[in-house]
Structure formats: structure tokens, C-alpha cells
Amino acid sequence: MSAYSENGFKIGVVGATGAVGEEIVSVLCRKNFPVKSLQLFSSARSAGKVKSTPLGEITIGEFSIEESRKCDFVFLAVDGSFALEFANQIASDGGPIVIDNSSAWRMDPNVPLVVPEINIESAKGKKLIANPNCTTSIALMALYPLHKEFGIKRCIISTYQAASGAGALGMKELLDETKKYVTTGELPSNKIFAHPLPLNVIPHIDKFQENMYTKEEMKVAWESRKIMGLPELLISCTSVRIPTLRAHSESITIETEKPVSAQRAQEILKLAAGVKVVDDPLNNVYPMPLTATGSFDVEVGRIRANDVFGEYGLDFFVCGDQLLRGAALNAVLIAEALIKS
């Protein structure tokens, strides 16, 4: 069991019973974050329940602005409508630093959108900070160090996203419907996803926009440009839901400003924080959800020259635990970096 720190910080987690909220508590403990006290907030339905955590059993409290403002850091693991209504009320007038995992504030020009290894400077002095979309943060762990070395002109991404991207209910639907098919032979059904997910892939995540990209796909473009400070960066993304439980995978092609080689790209990525190069394909070693699940690092492999863009092109494959780097870990790293600074 992890221990509280008398010299630590008062932490609040709103949405503590959801998949991301639970991971935030776990990451705080795995990283030995200096926690003086931990308050778990949820809806009235869950308030009063006792939750086991690495810091011991904690009684969940019903969310209130007054109680949350007693904290030093508040992590929001809730939907966008809740964050829009309450985030500023928590953070304003000397309130705590609020790190929001929803999409509510990401594109607000006055709210920093942060991957700590890239742009933590933008968060200093701010009370409300947005956490990026899971696929964005996973991709940028590899894209940003490559951009610093070679410059990126264009980027084409295909994402293969696990059921956990739809939360605990998405994972449950995948497991329950798979079990139903295996045990009874009855075809899977769906409530959470647009179509049954077992035995299937679904090229549809979030709502379709006027340009016929989905909002999930556009988030990757919008957020990558903001985080990297490249408002004109050309990005095209296709997002696909696949029948895995956890960890998102992405196939990425980049066209660069400077000549790029697979060998030099691998050298750069081996030095990048938060990245693990997993690239020995002749021995069947490459990024996979099974190996990325539970890991703080994003796996990068299948690094090779791109035959379309020649010496200015690179292909690679990334895989990262979207509940960690794509959500909870990134949020905790933001808080950790702000403390150090």
C-alpha cells in the first residue's frame, strides 16, 4: 500500500468510479505522487460507497464545488458538459489547479492543451488545463521528437482503438457479447457502439462532421496542431474501433521537411521520454496492445522508409495504453511537472 505524504498535496478526483478516474488514483500511487489527502467525488448515486484504493479504503463523496475547492489539484474524469459547467467554478478566484480529461476546453484559446514532454510551459500559471484526446497524445509521443529532428509537412494516421475508449461500459459490452457468442452461438448485439464490436471492426468513432471525417478524427488534427504549435500542419486521420479491451494502436505516415532515415528515426525515438522502441520485426517484435497495456511508455515500431515520399517519408506503428498515456498518466504528469517547476 502506498502512503500519504504529510508534505504532499490535497488531491480531488471527480468521476472516481469511472475507468479514467480509477486509473488516475492508480497512477498517483504508482508514481509515488506526494498525496497529503485524497478525496473521491462522484454522483449522488455512488456517494457514500467505500472504494478500495492503493491508499486504503476511501468513502466516495458527492461532488460539490465547495469541497473540491479545498484541494490543491482536482482531476476531472467526467463528460464535457460537466466540465463546461463546473471547471471554471472550481478553479476561479484562488481555487485549485483543475486538469480536465474531457474535450470541453481543449480548443479554447485561453486554456492550455498539454502533453508535458512537449509544451508544459504553456500550463505554468494557469488554473485550468486540458488533457488531450487519447489518440492525439499517443501519436504525439512519437511525432514530436521526429518533428524536432526532421520537420513534419504532412501526416496520415489510421487509428485502431480499443473498447476502453468508450469507458467501462464499452469494455463490458465487448466482453459480454463475446462471451454470449462463444457460449450460445448467438450473434453479438450492441448498445454502446454503432455496431456489434466482437468479430468486427467499425470505421466510425464519434459523430460525422460536414467534411465526412468524424469528430474523433478531427480531434487528432486540431489538437496536434495546438499542442505542437503548428497551426498549418496537414493531418488526415481515419479512426477505427477494434475488438480489443485496452491500448490504442496507430499506423502513421509522415512526409518530412528534411531527409529522414529509419535508422536515424529509431535513434531519435530511443532518446525520447515516454517512448519505448519495439522494433525487431524479423523476430516478430513490434508494438501490440497486449504488450502496451499497463505500460507508461508508448511503444513504437515497424519504423521504415516510406516508398511514396522517398527520402522524405517515414512509416511507423505506435501502441499505447489510452487509459494511461491517453488519459490518467498524462494528467498526473502535468501535475507532477507543475510541482517541479
Short mmCIF file of C-alpha atoms in Angstrom, two decimals:
data_model
loop_
_atom_site.label_atom_id
_atom_site.label_comp_id
_atom_site.label_asym_id
_atom_site.label_seq_id
_atom_site.Cartn_x
_atom_site.Cartn_y
_atom_site.Cartn_z
CA MET A 1 0.00 0.00 0.00
CA SER A 2 1.24 3.50 -0.83
CA ALA A 3 1.44 6.03 1.99
CA TYR A 4 0.19 9.57 2.37
CA SER A 5 2.78 12.36 2.49
CA GLU A 6 2.48 14.99 5.19
CA ASN A 7 4.24 17.46 2.88
CA GLY A 8 2.15 16.46 -0.11
CA PHE A 9 -0.84 17.92 -1.90
CA LYS A 10 -4.58 17.67 -1.38
CA ILE A 11 -5.96 15.79 -4.39
CA GLY A 12 -9.51 15.52 -5.64
CA VAL A 13 -10.72 13.14 -8.35
CA VAL A 14 -14.15 13.85 -9.82
CA GLY A 15 -15.62 10.84 -11.60
CA ALA A 16 -13.73 8.47 -9.34
CA THR A 17 -15.83 5.40 -10.15
CA GLY A 18 -15.19 5.53 -13.92
CA ALA A 19 -12.35 3.88 -15.81
CA VAL A 20 -10.24 7.04 -16.09
CA GLY A 21 -10.92 8.13 -12.52
CA GLU A 22 -9.78 4.77 -11.19
CA GLU A 23 -6.63 4.94 -13.32
CA ILE A 24 -5.80 8.42 -12.01
CA VAL A 25 -5.80 7.09 -8.44
CA SER A 26 -3.69 4.12 -9.52
CA VAL A 27 -1.16 6.32 -11.35
CA LEU A 28 -0.84 8.70 -8.41
CA CYS A 29 0.23 5.72 -6.33
CA ARG A 30 2.41 4.04 -8.98
CA LYS A 31 4.37 7.27 -9.41
CA ASN A 32 4.57 7.97 -5.67
CA PHE A 33 2.92 11.34 -6.22
CA PRO A 34 3.07 13.33 -2.95
CA VAL A 35 -0.53 12.98 -1.77
CA LYS A 36 -1.44 14.57 1.55
CA SER A 37 -5.12 13.71 1.21
CA LEU A 38 -7.29 12.12 -1.46
CA GLN A 39 -10.94 12.93 -1.98
CA LEU A 40 -13.02 10.90 -4.41
CA PHE A 41 -16.09 12.61 -5.84
CA SER A 42 -18.93 11.12 -7.80
CA SER A 43 -22.66 11.46 -8.35
CA ALA A 44 -25.22 11.13 -5.58
CA ARG A 45 -25.82 7.55 -6.72
CA SER A 46 -22.29 6.49 -5.75
CA ALA A 47 -21.80 8.83 -2.80
CA GLY A 48 -21.31 7.02 0.49
CA LYS A 49 -19.86 3.89 -1.07
CA VAL A 50 -16.46 2.75 0.16
CA LYS A 51 -13.81 2.28 -2.52
CA SER A 52 -10.60 0.31 -2.10
CA THR A 53 -7.53 2.15 -3.37
CA PRO A 54 -3.75 1.70 -3.01
CA LEU A 55 -4.03 4.39 -0.31
CA GLY A 56 -6.60 2.39 1.61
CA GLU A 57 -10.38 2.45 1.71
CA ILE A 58 -11.94 5.81 0.91
CA THR A 59 -15.58 6.82 1.19
CA ILE A 60 -16.79 8.44 -2.02
CA GLY A 61 -18.28 11.89 -1.54
CA GLU A 62 -20.94 13.60 -3.59
CA PHE A 63 -19.37 16.31 -5.73
CA SER A 64 -19.68 19.87 -4.56
CA ILE A 65 -17.85 22.99 -5.65
CA GLU A 66 -17.15 23.95 -2.05
CA GLU A 67 -15.46 20.64 -1.17
CA SER A 68 -13.50 20.39 -4.42
CA ARG A 69 -12.09 23.89 -3.93
CA LYS A 70 -10.40 22.73 -0.72
CA CYS A 71 -7.99 20.67 -2.85
CA ASP A 72 -4.69 21.70 -4.45
CA PHE A 73 -5.27 19.68 -7.63
CA VAL A 74 -8.59 18.48 -9.00
CA PHE A 75 -8.66 15.89 -11.77
CA LEU A 76 -11.89 15.86 -13.78
CA ALA A 77 -12.69 12.42 -15.23
CA VAL A 78 -16.19 13.38 -16.32
CA ASP A 79 -18.04 14.27 -19.51
CA GLY A 80 -17.71 17.55 -21.34
CA SER A 81 -20.99 19.04 -20.18
CA PHE A 82 -19.99 18.64 -16.53
CA ALA A 83 -16.57 20.13 -17.21
CA LEU A 84 -18.06 23.10 -19.06
CA GLU A 85 -20.37 23.86 -16.15
CA PHE A 86 -18.03 23.33 -13.21
CA ALA A 87 -14.34 23.51 -14.19
CA ASN A 88 -14.03 27.27 -14.00
CA GLN A 89 -16.15 27.43 -10.86
CA ILE A 90 -13.70 25.09 -9.16
CA ALA A 91 -10.56 26.82 -10.40
CA SER A 92 -11.51 30.52 -10.23
CA ASP A 93 -10.62 33.04 -7.52
CA GLY A 94 -7.72 31.19 -5.96
CA GLY A 95 -9.13 27.69 -6.42
CA PRO A 96 -7.11 24.56 -7.16
CA ILE A 97 -5.44 23.65 -10.41
CA VAL A 98 -8.01 21.75 -12.46
CA ILE A 99 -6.87 19.18 -15.03
CA ASP A 100 -9.77 18.22 -17.27
CA ASN A 101 -9.83 14.94 -19.19
CA SER A 102 -12.87 15.79 -21.31
CA SER A 103 -12.92 17.54 -24.68
CA ALA A 104 -14.74 20.58 -23.25
CA TRP A 105 -11.83 23.01 -23.03
CA ARG A 106 -9.22 21.57 -25.37
CA MET A 107 -9.64 24.04 -28.19
CA ASP A 108 -10.34 27.09 -26.04
CA PRO A 109 -7.54 29.53 -26.91
CA ASN A 110 -7.25 30.57 -23.26
CA VAL A 111 -6.84 27.03 -21.94
CA PRO A 112 -3.53 25.19 -22.44
CA LEU A 113 -3.77 21.74 -24.02
CA VAL A 114 -0.80 19.87 -22.66
CA VAL A 115 1.45 16.89 -23.24
CA PRO A 116 4.11 17.59 -20.58
CA GLU A 117 7.05 16.37 -22.66
CA ILE A 118 6.10 18.85 -25.38
CA ASN A 119 4.54 22.04 -24.02
CA ILE A 120 4.38 22.13 -20.23
CA GLU A 121 5.49 25.78 -20.38
CA SER A 122 2.03 26.71 -21.66
CA ALA A 123 0.47 25.43 -18.40
CA LYS A 124 2.56 27.43 -15.97
CA GLY A 125 0.49 29.97 -14.07
CA LYS A 126 -2.79 28.51 -15.38
CA LYS A 127 -5.58 27.19 -13.19
CA LEU A 128 -7.47 25.20 -15.85
CA ILE A 129 -5.55 22.78 -18.05
CA ALA A 130 -6.93 20.43 -20.70
CA ASN A 131 -5.77 16.87 -21.24
CA PRO A 132 -5.62 15.81 -24.92
CA ASN A 133 -7.65 13.15 -26.68
CA CYS A 134 -6.14 9.70 -26.14
CA THR A 135 -5.18 9.08 -29.77
CA THR A 136 -3.58 12.51 -30.02
CA SER A 137 -1.32 12.12 -27.01
CA ILE A 138 -0.24 8.61 -28.03
CA ALA A 139 0.66 9.73 -31.55
CA LEU A 140 2.49 12.86 -30.40
CA MET A 141 4.88 10.93 -28.20
CA ALA A 142 6.48 9.73 -31.44
CA LEU A 143 5.58 12.60 -33.78
CA TYR A 144 7.02 15.44 -31.75
CA PRO A 145 10.62 14.18 -31.38
CA LEU A 146 10.61 13.30 -35.08
CA HIS A 147 9.31 16.77 -35.90
CA LYS A 148 12.08 18.42 -33.89
CA GLU A 149 14.69 16.49 -35.87
CA PHE A 150 13.22 16.38 -39.37
CA GLY A 151 10.24 18.73 -39.52
CA ILE A 152 6.84 17.29 -40.45
CA LYS A 153 4.98 18.60 -43.52
CA ARG A 154 2.16 16.07 -43.73
CA CYS A 155 0.85 13.27 -41.56
CA ILE A 156 -1.56 10.43 -42.36
CA ILE A 157 -2.84 8.41 -39.41
CA SER A 158 -5.09 5.38 -39.10
CA THR A 159 -6.09 4.54 -35.54
CA TYR A 160 -7.21 1.17 -34.20
CA GLN A 161 -8.96 1.94 -30.94
CA ALA A 162 -9.84 -0.42 -28.12
CA ALA A 163 -13.24 -0.79 -26.50
CA SER A 164 -12.00 1.01 -23.39
CA GLY A 165 -12.05 4.22 -25.38
CA ALA A 166 -15.79 4.07 -24.72
CA GLY A 167 -15.20 3.60 -21.00
CA ALA A 168 -16.04 0.78 -18.63
CA LEU A 169 -19.40 0.16 -20.32
CA GLY A 170 -17.67 -0.29 -23.68
CA MET A 171 -15.32 -2.90 -22.26
CA LYS A 172 -18.22 -4.67 -20.59
CA GLU A 173 -20.21 -4.79 -23.82
CA LEU A 174 -17.26 -6.31 -25.70
CA LEU A 175 -16.71 -8.98 -23.03
CA ASP A 176 -20.38 -9.79 -22.54
CA GLU A 177 -21.19 -10.01 -26.24
CA THR A 178 -18.10 -12.08 -26.99
CA LYS A 179 -19.00 -14.49 -24.18
CA LYS A 180 -22.57 -14.70 -25.47
CA TYR A 181 -21.39 -15.62 -28.96
CA VAL A 182 -18.86 -18.19 -27.72
CA THR A 183 -21.23 -19.90 -25.30
CA THR A 184 -24.51 -19.74 -27.24
CA GLY A 185 -23.61 -19.03 -30.84
CA GLU A 186 -25.97 -16.05 -30.82
CA LEU A 187 -24.66 -13.14 -32.85
CA PRO A 188 -23.40 -10.17 -30.82
CA SER A 189 -25.61 -7.12 -30.34
CA ASN A 190 -24.78 -3.53 -29.49
CA LYS A 191 -25.86 -0.63 -27.28
CA ILE A 192 -22.65 1.32 -26.71
CA PHE A 193 -21.11 1.05 -30.17
CA ALA A 194 -22.59 1.88 -33.59
CA HIS A 195 -22.49 -1.84 -34.49
CA PRO A 196 -21.63 -5.07 -32.66
CA LEU A 197 -17.91 -5.00 -31.89
CA PRO A 198 -16.99 -8.69 -31.42
CA LEU A 199 -15.87 -10.31 -34.73
CA ASN A 200 -15.93 -6.85 -36.28
CA VAL A 201 -14.14 -3.53 -36.83
CA ILE A 202 -16.10 -0.29 -37.01
CA PRO A 203 -14.67 2.68 -39.00
CA HIS A 204 -16.79 5.11 -37.02
CA ILE A 205 -15.89 6.79 -33.71
CA ASP A 206 -17.85 9.88 -32.62
CA LYS A 207 -20.11 11.95 -34.87
CA PHE A 208 -19.53 12.58 -38.57
CA GLN A 209 -18.73 16.19 -39.45
CA GLU A 210 -19.62 18.18 -42.58
CA ASN A 211 -16.31 17.17 -44.18
CA MET A 212 -17.22 13.47 -43.58
CA TYR A 213 -14.42 12.99 -41.10
CA THR A 214 -15.62 12.01 -37.64
CA LYS A 215 -15.08 14.33 -34.70
CA GLU A 216 -12.63 11.80 -33.26
CA GLU A 217 -10.57 12.05 -36.44
CA MET A 218 -10.67 15.84 -36.44
CA LYS A 219 -9.62 15.95 -32.79
CA VAL A 220 -6.31 14.38 -33.78
CA ALA A 221 -5.71 17.13 -36.33
CA TRP A 222 -6.98 20.06 -34.24
CA GLU A 223 -5.23 19.03 -31.05
CA SER A 224 -1.91 18.06 -32.65
CA ARG A 225 -1.66 21.47 -34.28
CA LYS A 226 -2.37 23.26 -31.00
CA ILE A 227 -0.01 21.19 -28.84
CA MET A 228 2.91 21.32 -31.28
CA GLY A 229 2.29 24.96 -32.18
CA LEU A 230 1.87 24.11 -35.87
CA PRO A 231 -1.47 25.62 -36.94
CA GLU A 232 -0.91 24.80 -40.62
CA LEU A 233 0.19 21.18 -40.19
CA LEU A 234 -1.58 18.90 -42.67
CA ILE A 235 -3.08 15.85 -40.94
CA SER A 236 -5.58 13.27 -42.16
CA CYS A 237 -6.90 10.62 -39.80
CA THR A 238 -9.19 7.58 -40.04
CA SER A 239 -10.36 6.14 -36.71
CA VAL A 240 -11.47 2.53 -36.35
CA ARG A 241 -12.89 0.76 -33.29
CA ILE A 242 -11.49 -2.77 -32.92
CA PRO A 243 -12.42 -5.66 -30.58
CA THR A 244 -9.55 -5.30 -28.13
CA LEU A 245 -10.03 -4.32 -24.50
CA ARG A 246 -7.31 -1.80 -23.95
CA ALA A 247 -4.49 0.16 -25.65
CA HIS A 248 -4.92 2.05 -28.92
CA SER A 249 -2.76 1.39 -31.97
CA GLU A 250 -1.96 3.82 -34.78
CA SER A 251 -0.37 3.44 -38.20
CA ILE A 252 1.39 6.70 -39.05
CA THR A 253 2.97 8.04 -42.25
CA ILE A 254 4.83 11.33 -42.29
CA GLU A 255 6.34 13.48 -45.01
CA THR A 256 9.25 15.49 -43.64
CA GLU A 257 10.97 18.79 -44.42
CA LYS A 258 14.43 17.23 -44.17
CA PRO A 259 15.61 13.83 -45.41
CA VAL A 260 14.77 11.09 -42.90
CA SER A 261 16.10 7.56 -42.50
CA ALA A 262 14.66 4.69 -40.49
CA GLN A 263 17.94 4.29 -38.63
CA ARG A 264 18.15 7.93 -37.57
CA ALA A 265 14.45 7.97 -36.65
CA GLN A 266 14.98 4.96 -34.44
CA GLU A 267 17.93 6.69 -32.74
CA ILE A 268 15.81 9.78 -32.06
CA LEU A 269 12.91 7.77 -30.69
CA LYS A 270 15.15 5.74 -28.38
CA LEU A 271 16.13 9.00 -26.69
CA ALA A 272 12.58 10.33 -26.42
CA ALA A 273 10.93 10.43 -22.99
CA GLY A 274 7.86 8.25 -22.69
CA VAL A 275 8.72 6.18 -25.76
CA LYS A 276 9.85 2.57 -25.99
CA VAL A 277 11.20 1.42 -29.33
CA VAL A 278 9.91 -2.10 -30.02
CA ASP A 279 11.23 -2.78 -33.48
CA ASP A 280 12.64 -6.17 -34.42
CA PRO A 281 10.06 -7.38 -36.98
CA LEU A 282 12.13 -10.31 -38.26
CA ASN A 283 11.78 -11.77 -34.77
CA ASN A 284 8.09 -10.85 -34.51
CA VAL A 285 8.79 -7.95 -32.18
CA TYR A 286 6.63 -4.85 -32.74
CA PRO A 287 4.08 -2.75 -30.84
CA MET A 288 0.91 -4.56 -29.80
CA PRO A 289 -1.99 -3.86 -27.42
CA LEU A 290 -1.08 -6.91 -25.34
CA THR A 291 2.39 -5.57 -24.60
CA ALA A 292 1.44 -1.89 -24.33
CA THR A 293 -1.41 -2.45 -21.88
CA GLY A 294 -0.49 -1.21 -18.42
CA SER A 295 2.73 0.44 -19.61
CA PHE A 296 3.52 4.11 -19.08
CA ASP A 297 5.55 4.22 -22.30
CA VAL A 298 4.18 4.35 -25.84
CA GLU A 299 5.58 1.55 -27.98
CA VAL A 300 6.93 2.49 -31.42
CA GLY A 301 8.00 0.03 -34.11
CA ARG A 302 7.73 -1.04 -37.76
CA ILE A 303 9.92 2.00 -38.47
CA ARG A 304 10.72 2.07 -42.18
CA ALA A 305 11.20 4.31 -45.20
CA ASN A 306 8.01 5.25 -46.99
CA ASP A 307 8.04 4.29 -50.67
CA VAL A 308 5.71 7.15 -51.67
CA PHE A 309 7.66 10.07 -50.19
CA GLY A 310 11.11 8.52 -50.65
CA GLU A 311 13.88 10.01 -48.54
CA TYR A 312 11.38 12.49 -47.10
CA GLY A 313 8.94 9.86 -45.84
CA LEU A 314 8.64 7.50 -42.88
CA ASP A 315 6.15 4.86 -41.79
CA PHE A 316 5.80 3.56 -38.24
CA PHE A 317 3.33 1.94 -35.86
CA VAL A 318 2.59 3.05 -32.30
CA CYS A 319 0.65 1.46 -29.49
CA GLY A 320 -0.17 3.00 -26.13
CA ASP A 321 -2.45 2.41 -23.19
CA GLN A 322 -5.08 5.08 -23.75
CA LEU A 323 -6.25 4.97 -20.14
CA LEU A 324 -2.67 5.84 -19.13
CA ARG A 325 -0.74 7.97 -21.63
CA GLY A 326 -4.04 8.81 -23.29
CA ALA A 327 -5.69 9.98 -20.08
CA ALA A 328 -4.68 9.32 -16.45
CA LEU A 329 -0.89 9.24 -16.80
CA ASN A 330 -0.77 12.39 -18.90
CA ALA A 331 -2.94 14.20 -16.36
CA VAL A 332 -0.77 13.16 -13.42
CA LEU A 333 2.41 14.04 -15.33
CA ILE A 334 1.03 17.54 -15.86
CA ALA A 335 0.55 17.96 -12.12
CA GLU A 336 3.96 16.46 -11.42
CA ALA A 337 5.68 18.80 -13.86
CA LEU A 338 3.93 21.85 -12.42
CA ILE A 339 5.10 20.90 -8.93
CA LYS A 340 8.70 20.53 -10.13
CA SER A 341 8.58 23.87 -11.90
#
